[in-house]
C-alpha positions as a Markdown table, in Angstrom:
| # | Residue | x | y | z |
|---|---|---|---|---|
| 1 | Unk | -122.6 | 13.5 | -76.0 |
| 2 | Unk | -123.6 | 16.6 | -74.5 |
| 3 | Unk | -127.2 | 16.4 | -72.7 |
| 4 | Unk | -129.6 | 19.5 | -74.3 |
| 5 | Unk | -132.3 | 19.5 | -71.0 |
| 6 | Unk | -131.5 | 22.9 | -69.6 |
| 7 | Unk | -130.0 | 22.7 | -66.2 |
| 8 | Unk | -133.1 | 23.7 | -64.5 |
| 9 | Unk | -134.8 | 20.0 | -65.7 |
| 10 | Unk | -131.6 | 18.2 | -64.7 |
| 11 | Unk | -132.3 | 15.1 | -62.4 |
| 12 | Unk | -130.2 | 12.8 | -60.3 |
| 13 | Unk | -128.8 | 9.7 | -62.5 |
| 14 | Unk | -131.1 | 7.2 | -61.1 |
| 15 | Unk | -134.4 | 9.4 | -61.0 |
| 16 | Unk | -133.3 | 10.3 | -65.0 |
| 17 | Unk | -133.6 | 7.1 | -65.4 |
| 18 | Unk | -137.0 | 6.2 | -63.6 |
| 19 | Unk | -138.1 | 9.3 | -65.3 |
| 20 | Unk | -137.0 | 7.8 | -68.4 |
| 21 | Unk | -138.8 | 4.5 | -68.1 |
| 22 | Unk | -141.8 | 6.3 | -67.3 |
| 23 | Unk | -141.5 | 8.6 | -70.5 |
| 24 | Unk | -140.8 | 5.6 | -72.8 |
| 25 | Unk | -144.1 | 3.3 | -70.6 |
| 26 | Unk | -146.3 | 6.6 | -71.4 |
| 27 | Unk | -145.6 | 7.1 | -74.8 |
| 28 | Unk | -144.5 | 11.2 | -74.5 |
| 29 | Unk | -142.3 | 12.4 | -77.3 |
| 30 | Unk | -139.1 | 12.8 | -75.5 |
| 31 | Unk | -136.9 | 12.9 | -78.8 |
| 32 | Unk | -139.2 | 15.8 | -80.3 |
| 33 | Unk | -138.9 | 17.6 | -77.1 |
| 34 | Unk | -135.2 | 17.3 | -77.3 |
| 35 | Unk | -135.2 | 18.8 | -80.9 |
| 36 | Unk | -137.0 | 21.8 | -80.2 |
| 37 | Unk | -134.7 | 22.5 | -77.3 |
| 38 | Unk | -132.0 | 22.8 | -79.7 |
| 39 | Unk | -133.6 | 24.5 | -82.3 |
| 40 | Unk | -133.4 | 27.2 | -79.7 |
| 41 | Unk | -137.1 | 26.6 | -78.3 |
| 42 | Unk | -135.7 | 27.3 | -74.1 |
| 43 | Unk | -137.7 | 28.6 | -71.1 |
| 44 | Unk | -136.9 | 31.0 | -68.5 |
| 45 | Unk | -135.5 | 29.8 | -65.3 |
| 46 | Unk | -137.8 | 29.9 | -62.1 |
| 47 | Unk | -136.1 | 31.3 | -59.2 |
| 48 | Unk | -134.8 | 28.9 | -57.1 |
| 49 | Unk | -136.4 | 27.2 | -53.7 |
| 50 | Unk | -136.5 | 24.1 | -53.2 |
| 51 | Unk | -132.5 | 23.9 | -52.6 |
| 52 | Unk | -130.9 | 22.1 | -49.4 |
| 53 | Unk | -128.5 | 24.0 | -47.5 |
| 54 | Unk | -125.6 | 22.0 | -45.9 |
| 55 | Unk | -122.2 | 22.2 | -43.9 |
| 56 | Unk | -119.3 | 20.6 | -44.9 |
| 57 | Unk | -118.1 | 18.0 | -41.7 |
| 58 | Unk | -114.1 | 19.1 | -42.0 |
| 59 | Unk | -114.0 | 21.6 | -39.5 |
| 60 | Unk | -116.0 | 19.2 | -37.4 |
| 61 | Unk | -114.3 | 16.0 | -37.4 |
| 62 | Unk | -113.4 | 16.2 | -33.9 |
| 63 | Unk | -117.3 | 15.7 | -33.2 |
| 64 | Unk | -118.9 | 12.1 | -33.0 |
| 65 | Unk | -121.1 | 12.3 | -36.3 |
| 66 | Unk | -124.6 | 11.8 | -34.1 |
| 67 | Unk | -123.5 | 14.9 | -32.7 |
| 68 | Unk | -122.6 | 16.5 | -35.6 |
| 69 | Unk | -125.9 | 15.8 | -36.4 |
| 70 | Unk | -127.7 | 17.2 | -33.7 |
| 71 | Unk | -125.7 | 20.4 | -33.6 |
| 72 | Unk | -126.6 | 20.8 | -37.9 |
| 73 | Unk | -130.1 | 20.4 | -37.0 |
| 74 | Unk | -129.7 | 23.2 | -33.9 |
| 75 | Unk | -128.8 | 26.0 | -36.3 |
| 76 | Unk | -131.1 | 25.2 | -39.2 |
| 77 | Unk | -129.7 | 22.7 | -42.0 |
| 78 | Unk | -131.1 | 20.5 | -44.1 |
| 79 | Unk | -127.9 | 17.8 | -43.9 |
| 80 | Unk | -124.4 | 16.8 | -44.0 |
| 81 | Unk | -121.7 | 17.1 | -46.7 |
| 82 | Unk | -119.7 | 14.7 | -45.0 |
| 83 | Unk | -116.2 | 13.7 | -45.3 |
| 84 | Unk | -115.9 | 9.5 | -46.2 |
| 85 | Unk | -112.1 | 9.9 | -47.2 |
| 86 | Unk | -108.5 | 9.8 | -45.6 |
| 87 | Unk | -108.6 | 11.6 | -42.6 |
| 88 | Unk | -112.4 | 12.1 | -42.9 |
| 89 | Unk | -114.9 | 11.3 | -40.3 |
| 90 | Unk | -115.1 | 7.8 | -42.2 |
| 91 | Unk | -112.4 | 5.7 | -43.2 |
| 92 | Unk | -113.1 | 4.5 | -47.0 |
| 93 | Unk | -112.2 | 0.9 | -45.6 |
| 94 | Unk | -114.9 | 1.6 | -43.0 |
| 95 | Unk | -117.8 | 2.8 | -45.5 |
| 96 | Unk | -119.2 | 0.0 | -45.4 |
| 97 | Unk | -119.8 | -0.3 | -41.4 |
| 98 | Unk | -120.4 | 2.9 | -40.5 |
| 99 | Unk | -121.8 | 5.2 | -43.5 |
| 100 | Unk | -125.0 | 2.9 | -42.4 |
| 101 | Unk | -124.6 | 4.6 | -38.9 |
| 102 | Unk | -124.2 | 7.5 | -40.2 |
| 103 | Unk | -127.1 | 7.5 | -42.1 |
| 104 | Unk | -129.8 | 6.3 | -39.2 |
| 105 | Unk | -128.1 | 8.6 | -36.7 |
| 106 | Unk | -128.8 | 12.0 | -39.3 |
| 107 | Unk | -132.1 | 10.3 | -39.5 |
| 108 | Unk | -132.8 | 10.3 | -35.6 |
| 109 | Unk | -131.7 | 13.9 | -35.6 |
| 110 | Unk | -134.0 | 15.3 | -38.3 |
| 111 | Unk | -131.1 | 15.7 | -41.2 |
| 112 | Unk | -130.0 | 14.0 | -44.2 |
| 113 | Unk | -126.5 | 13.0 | -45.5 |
| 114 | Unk | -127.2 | 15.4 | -48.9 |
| 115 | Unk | -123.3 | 13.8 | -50.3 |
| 116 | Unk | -120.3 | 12.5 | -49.5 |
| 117 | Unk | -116.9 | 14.0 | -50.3 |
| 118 | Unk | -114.4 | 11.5 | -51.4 |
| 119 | Unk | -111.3 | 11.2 | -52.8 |
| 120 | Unk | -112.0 | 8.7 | -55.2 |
| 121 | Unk | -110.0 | 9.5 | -58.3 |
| 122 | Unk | -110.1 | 6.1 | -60.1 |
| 123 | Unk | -112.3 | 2.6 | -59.7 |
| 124 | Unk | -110.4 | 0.6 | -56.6 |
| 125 | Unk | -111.7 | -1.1 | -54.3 |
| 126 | Unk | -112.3 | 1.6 | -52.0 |
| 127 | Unk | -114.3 | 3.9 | -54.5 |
| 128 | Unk | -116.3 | 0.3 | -55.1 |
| 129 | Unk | -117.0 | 0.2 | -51.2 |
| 130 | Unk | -118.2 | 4.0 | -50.9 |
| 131 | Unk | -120.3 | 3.5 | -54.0 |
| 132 | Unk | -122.3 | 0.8 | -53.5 |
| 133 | Unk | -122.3 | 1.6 | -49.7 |
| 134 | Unk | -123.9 | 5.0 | -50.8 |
| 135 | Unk | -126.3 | 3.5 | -53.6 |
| 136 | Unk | -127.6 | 1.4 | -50.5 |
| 137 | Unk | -128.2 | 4.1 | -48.1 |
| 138 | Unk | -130.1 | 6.2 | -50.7 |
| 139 | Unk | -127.2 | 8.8 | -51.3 |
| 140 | Unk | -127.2 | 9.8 | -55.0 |
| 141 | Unk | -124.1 | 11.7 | -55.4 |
| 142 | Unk | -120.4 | 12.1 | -54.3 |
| 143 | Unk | -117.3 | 14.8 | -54.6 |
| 144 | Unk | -115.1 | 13.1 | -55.9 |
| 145 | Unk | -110.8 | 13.4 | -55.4 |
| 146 | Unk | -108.6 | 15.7 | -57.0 |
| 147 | Unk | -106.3 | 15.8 | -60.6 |
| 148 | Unk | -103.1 | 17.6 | -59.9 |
| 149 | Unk | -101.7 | 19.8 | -62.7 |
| 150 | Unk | -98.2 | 19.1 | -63.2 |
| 151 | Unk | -95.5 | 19.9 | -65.8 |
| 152 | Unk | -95.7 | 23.1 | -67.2 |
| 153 | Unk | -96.7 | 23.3 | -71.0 |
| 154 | Unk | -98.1 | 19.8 | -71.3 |
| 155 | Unk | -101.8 | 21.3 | -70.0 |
| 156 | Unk | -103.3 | 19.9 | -73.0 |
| 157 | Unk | -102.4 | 16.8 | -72.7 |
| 158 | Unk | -103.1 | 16.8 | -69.2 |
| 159 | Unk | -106.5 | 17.5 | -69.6 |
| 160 | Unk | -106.9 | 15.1 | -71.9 |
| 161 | Unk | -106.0 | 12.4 | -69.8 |
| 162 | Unk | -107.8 | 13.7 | -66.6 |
| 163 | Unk | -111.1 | 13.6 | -68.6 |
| 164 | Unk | -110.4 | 10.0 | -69.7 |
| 165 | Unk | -110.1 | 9.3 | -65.5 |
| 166 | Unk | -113.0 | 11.3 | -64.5 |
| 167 | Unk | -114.5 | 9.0 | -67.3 |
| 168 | Unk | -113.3 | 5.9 | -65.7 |
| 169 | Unk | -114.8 | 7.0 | -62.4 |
| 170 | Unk | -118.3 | 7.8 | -64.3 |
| 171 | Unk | -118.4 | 4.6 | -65.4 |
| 172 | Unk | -118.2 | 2.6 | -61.9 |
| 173 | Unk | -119.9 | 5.0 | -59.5 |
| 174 | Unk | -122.9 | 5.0 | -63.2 |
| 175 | Unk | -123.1 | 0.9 | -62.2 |
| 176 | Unk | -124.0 | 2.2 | -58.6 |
| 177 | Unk | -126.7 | 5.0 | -60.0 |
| 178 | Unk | -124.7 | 7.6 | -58.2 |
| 179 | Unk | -123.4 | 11.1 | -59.7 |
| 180 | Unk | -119.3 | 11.8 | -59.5 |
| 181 | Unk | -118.9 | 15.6 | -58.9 |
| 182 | Unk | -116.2 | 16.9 | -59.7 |
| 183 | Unk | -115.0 | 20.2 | -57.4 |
| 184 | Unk | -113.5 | 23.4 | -59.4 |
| 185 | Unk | -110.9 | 24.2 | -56.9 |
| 186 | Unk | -108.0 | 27.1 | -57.4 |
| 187 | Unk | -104.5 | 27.0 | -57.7 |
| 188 | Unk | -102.5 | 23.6 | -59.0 |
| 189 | Unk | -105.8 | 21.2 | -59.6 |
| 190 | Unk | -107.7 | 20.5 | -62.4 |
| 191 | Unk | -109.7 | 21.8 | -63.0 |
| 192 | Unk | -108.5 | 25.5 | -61.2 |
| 193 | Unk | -111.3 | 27.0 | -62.8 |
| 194 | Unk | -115.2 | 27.0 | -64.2 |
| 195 | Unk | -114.3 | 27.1 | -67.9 |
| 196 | Unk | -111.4 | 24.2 | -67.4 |
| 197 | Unk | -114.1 | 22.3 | -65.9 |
| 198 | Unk | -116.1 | 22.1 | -69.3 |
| 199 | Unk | -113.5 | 21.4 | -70.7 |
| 200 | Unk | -113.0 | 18.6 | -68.6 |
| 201 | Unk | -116.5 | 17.1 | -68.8 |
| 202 | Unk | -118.2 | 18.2 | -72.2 |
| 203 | Unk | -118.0 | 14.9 | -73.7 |
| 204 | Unk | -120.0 | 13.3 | -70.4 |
| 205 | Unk | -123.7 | 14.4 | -69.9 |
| 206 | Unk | -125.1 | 15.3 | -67.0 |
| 207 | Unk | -126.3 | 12.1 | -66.1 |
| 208 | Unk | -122.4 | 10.6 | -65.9 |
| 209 | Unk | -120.9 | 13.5 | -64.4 |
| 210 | Unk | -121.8 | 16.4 | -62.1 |
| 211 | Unk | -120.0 | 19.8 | -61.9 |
| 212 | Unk | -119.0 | 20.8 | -58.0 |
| 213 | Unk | -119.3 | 24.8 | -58.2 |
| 214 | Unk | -117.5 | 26.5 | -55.4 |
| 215 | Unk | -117.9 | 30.2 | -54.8 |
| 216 | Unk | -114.4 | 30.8 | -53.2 |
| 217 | Unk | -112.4 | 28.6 | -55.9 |
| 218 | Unk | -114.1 | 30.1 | -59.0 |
| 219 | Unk | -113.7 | 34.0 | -58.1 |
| 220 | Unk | -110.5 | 33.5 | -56.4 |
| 221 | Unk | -109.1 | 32.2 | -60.2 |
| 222 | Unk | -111.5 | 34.6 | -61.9 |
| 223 | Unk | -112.8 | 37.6 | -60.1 |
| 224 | Unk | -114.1 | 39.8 | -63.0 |
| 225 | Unk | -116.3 | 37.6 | -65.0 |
| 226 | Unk | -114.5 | 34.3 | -65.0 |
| 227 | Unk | -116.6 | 32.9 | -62.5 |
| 228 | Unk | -119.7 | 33.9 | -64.0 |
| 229 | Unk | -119.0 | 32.7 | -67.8 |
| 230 | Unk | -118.0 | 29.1 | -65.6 |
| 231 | Unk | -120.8 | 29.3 | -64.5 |
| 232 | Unk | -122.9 | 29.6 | -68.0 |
| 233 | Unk | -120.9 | 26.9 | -69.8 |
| 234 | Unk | -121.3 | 24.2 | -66.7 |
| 235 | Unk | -125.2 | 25.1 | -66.6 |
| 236 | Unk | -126.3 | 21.6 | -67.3 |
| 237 | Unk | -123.9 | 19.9 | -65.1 |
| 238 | Unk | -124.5 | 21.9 | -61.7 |
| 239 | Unk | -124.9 | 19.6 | -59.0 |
| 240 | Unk | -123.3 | 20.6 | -55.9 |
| 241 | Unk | -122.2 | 24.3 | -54.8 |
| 242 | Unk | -119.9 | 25.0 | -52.2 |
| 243 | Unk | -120.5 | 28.2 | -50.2 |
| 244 | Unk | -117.1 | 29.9 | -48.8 |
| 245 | Unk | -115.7 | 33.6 | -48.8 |
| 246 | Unk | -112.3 | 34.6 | -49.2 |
| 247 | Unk | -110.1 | 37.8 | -48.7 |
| 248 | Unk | -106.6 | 38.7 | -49.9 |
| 249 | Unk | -104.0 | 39.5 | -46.7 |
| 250 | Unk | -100.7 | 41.0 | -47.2 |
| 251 | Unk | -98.3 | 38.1 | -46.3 |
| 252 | Unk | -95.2 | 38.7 | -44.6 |
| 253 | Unk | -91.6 | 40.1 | -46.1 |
| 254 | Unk | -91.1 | 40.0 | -50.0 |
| 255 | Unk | -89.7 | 37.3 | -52.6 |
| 256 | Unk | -86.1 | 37.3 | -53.1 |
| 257 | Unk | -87.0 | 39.6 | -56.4 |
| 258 | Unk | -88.6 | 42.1 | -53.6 |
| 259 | Unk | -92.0 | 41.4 | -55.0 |
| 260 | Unk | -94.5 | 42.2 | -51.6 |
| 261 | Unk | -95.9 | 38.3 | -50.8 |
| 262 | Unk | -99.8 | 38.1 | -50.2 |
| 263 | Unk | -102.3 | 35.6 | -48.9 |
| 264 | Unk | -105.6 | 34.1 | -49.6 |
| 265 | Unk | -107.6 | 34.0 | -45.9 |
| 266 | Unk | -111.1 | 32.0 | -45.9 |
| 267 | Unk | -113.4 | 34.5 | -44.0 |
| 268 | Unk | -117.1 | 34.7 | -43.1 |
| 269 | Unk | -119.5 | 34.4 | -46.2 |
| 270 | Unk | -120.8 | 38.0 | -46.2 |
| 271 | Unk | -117.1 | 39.6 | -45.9 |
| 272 | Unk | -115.1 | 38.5 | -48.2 |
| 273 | Unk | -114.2 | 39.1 | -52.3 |
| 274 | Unk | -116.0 | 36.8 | -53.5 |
| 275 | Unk | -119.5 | 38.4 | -54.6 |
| 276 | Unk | -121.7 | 35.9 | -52.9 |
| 277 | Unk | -125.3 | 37.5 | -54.2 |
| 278 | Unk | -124.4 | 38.1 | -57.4 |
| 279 | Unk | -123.2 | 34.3 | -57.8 |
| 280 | Unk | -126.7 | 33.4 | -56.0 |
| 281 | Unk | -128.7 | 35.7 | -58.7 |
| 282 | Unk | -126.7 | 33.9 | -61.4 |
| 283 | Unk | -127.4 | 30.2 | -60.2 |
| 284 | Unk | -131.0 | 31.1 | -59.9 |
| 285 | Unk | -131.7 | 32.5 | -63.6 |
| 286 | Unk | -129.6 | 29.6 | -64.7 |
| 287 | Unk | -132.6 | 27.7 | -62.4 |
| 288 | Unk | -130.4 | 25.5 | -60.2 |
| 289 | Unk | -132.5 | 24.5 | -57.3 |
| 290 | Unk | -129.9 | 22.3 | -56.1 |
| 291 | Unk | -127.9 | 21.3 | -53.1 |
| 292 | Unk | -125.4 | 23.9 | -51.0 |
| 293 | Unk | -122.9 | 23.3 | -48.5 |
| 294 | Unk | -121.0 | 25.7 | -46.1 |
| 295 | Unk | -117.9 | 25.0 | -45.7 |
| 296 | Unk | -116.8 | 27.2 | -42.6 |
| 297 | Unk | -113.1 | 26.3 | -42.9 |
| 298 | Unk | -112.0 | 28.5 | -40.1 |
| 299 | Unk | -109.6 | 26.9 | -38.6 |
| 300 | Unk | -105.4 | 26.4 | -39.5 |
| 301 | Unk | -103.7 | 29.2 | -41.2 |
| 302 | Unk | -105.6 | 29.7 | -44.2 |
| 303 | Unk | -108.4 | 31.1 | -42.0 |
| 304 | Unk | -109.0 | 35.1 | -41.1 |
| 305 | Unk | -109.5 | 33.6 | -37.7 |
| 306 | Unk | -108.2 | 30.6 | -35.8 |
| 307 | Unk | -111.5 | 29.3 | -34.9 |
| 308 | Unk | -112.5 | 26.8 | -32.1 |
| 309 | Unk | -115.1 | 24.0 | -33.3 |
| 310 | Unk | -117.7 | 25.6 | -31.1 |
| 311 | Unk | -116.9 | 29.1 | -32.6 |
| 312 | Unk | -117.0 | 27.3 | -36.0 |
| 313 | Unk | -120.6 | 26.4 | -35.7 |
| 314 | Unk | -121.7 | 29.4 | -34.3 |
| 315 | Unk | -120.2 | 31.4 | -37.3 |
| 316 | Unk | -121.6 | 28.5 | -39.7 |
| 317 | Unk | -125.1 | 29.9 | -38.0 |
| 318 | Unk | -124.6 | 33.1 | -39.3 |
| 319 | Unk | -123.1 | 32.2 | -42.6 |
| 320 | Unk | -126.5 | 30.2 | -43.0 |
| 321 | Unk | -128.8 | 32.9 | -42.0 |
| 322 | Unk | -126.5 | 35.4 | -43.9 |
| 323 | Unk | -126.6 | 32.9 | -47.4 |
| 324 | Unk | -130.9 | 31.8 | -46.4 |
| 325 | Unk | -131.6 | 35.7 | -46.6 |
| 326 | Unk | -130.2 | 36.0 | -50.5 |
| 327 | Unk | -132.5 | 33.3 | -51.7 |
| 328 | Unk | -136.2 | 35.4 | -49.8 |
């Protein structure tokens, strides 16, 4: 059932439900509330400031993570969106040893783990692990793993079947009072776009499942508007918004139909397609006051730039001051 609180009022899964006790304790008319919300009754969206600015931990991974810490902290943000996955900077199988560390060393520095990303795409044993590991550390929500899209002309179907997973999921990390986001990301995923994405999670509210906005994936798959009507249906659902620019490179030689090849480069926030303040001005009237995280993927052959971890965090430093500056 779809959750009618405008996105603005949305809460975390477990303080939705403190705040829900509290309601029912005091006696306030939440139903009646409800009602006139649909009936149409809806305020206007506050701008935004109370949000926490992040970076994700991919590009850093060949840091320690207290040191990660300490070098967030240096250039002004709030926390980590750190990577507790295959290859991440935790092992799941080690989530339950050294998230905990991870926790009390962002603590010592003066920053917060603000989420995790993950791949958890169904309830095993590891996804059990980072859960409860998370729920015990006070982290409220994760990114969750990826659905591939795979035969052509069975999309309908597929969908159906990915939101009966991302269901699955919602159901074990909801025993844990943490939020599964799930990440719009271009190309062969699903969802590739903002409006498959509702699609995807309608029939969950808010408080089961959180939508992972990204401003690279969502323009990249649909650069006029596409991005901005994602945008308006997923409203309620905004948790997590991932902050990233992009450009499009002529690539080299053409296909063997003599069609020229091109390329999609990740490049600084403030020079690349994607219109980064015009997505701000949108999240704000839509009155998310969420959490953001850079993701300053400059290194490897998707980026403008092959970037050296030091060179990553200074450019992550003007990326933040760049992204702070939008939201004055």
């Amino acid at each position: 059932m779809r959750n009618a609180l405008p996105p603005h009022n949305r809460l975390p899964r477990r303080d939705f439900l403190k705040q829900a006790s509290l309601n029912v304790l005091a006696g306030t008319a939440v139903a009646s509330g409800l009602s006139s919300l649909q009936a149409g009754e809806t305020k206007k969206a506050k701008p935004a400031s109370g949000y926490q600015l992040g970076a994700f931990t991919k590009s850093f991974q060949d840091m320690p993570i207290p040191e990660v810490c300490r070098a967030f902290k240096s250039i002004g943000l709030d926390g980590l969106d750190l990577t507790v996955r295959p290859k991440g900077h935790i092992l799941p199988e080690n989530a339950e040893k050294e998230l905990p560390e991870a926790c009390a060393a962002a603590k010592e520095a003066g920053v917060k783990i603000l989420y995790l990303t993950t791949m958890i795409d169904e309830p095993d044993k590891n996804a059990e692990r980072i859960l409860a590991t998370a729920q015990e550390q006070g982290i409220d929500r994760v990114k969750i793993g990826y659905y591939r899209y795979k035969q052509f002309g069975t999309l309908a179907q597929q969908l159906k079947e990915t939101s009966k997973k991302i269901g699955k999921v919602a159901k074990l990390a909801g025993k844990y009072n943490v939020l599964p986001c799930v990440h719009v990301h271009s190309n062969a995923f699903l969802p590739s776009h903002g409006t498959q994405l509702y699609q995807l999670i309608q029939d969950y509210s808010p408080q089961e499942v959180g939508a992972y906005v990204d401003m690279l994936h969502m323009v990249k798959e649909g650069s006029g508007d596409g991005w901005r009507q994602g945008l308006d249906l997923l409203a309620p659902w905004i948790a997590l918004c991932a902050v990233k620019n992009f450009s499009w490179e002529r690539g080299e030689g053409r296909d063997k139909q003599g069609h020229q090849k091109w390329e999609v480069k990740t490049v600084p926030v403030a020079d690349g397609i994607s219109p980064i303040p015009k997505y701000v001005a949108a999240l704000r009237e839509l009155g998310y006051e969420g959490t953001f995280s850079l993701h300053s993927e400059y290194k490897g052959r998707h980026s403008w730039k092959e970037l050296s971890t030091q060179e990553c965090l200074a450019q992550t430093a003007v990326d933040a001051k760049y992204f702070r500056s939008l939201w004055q």
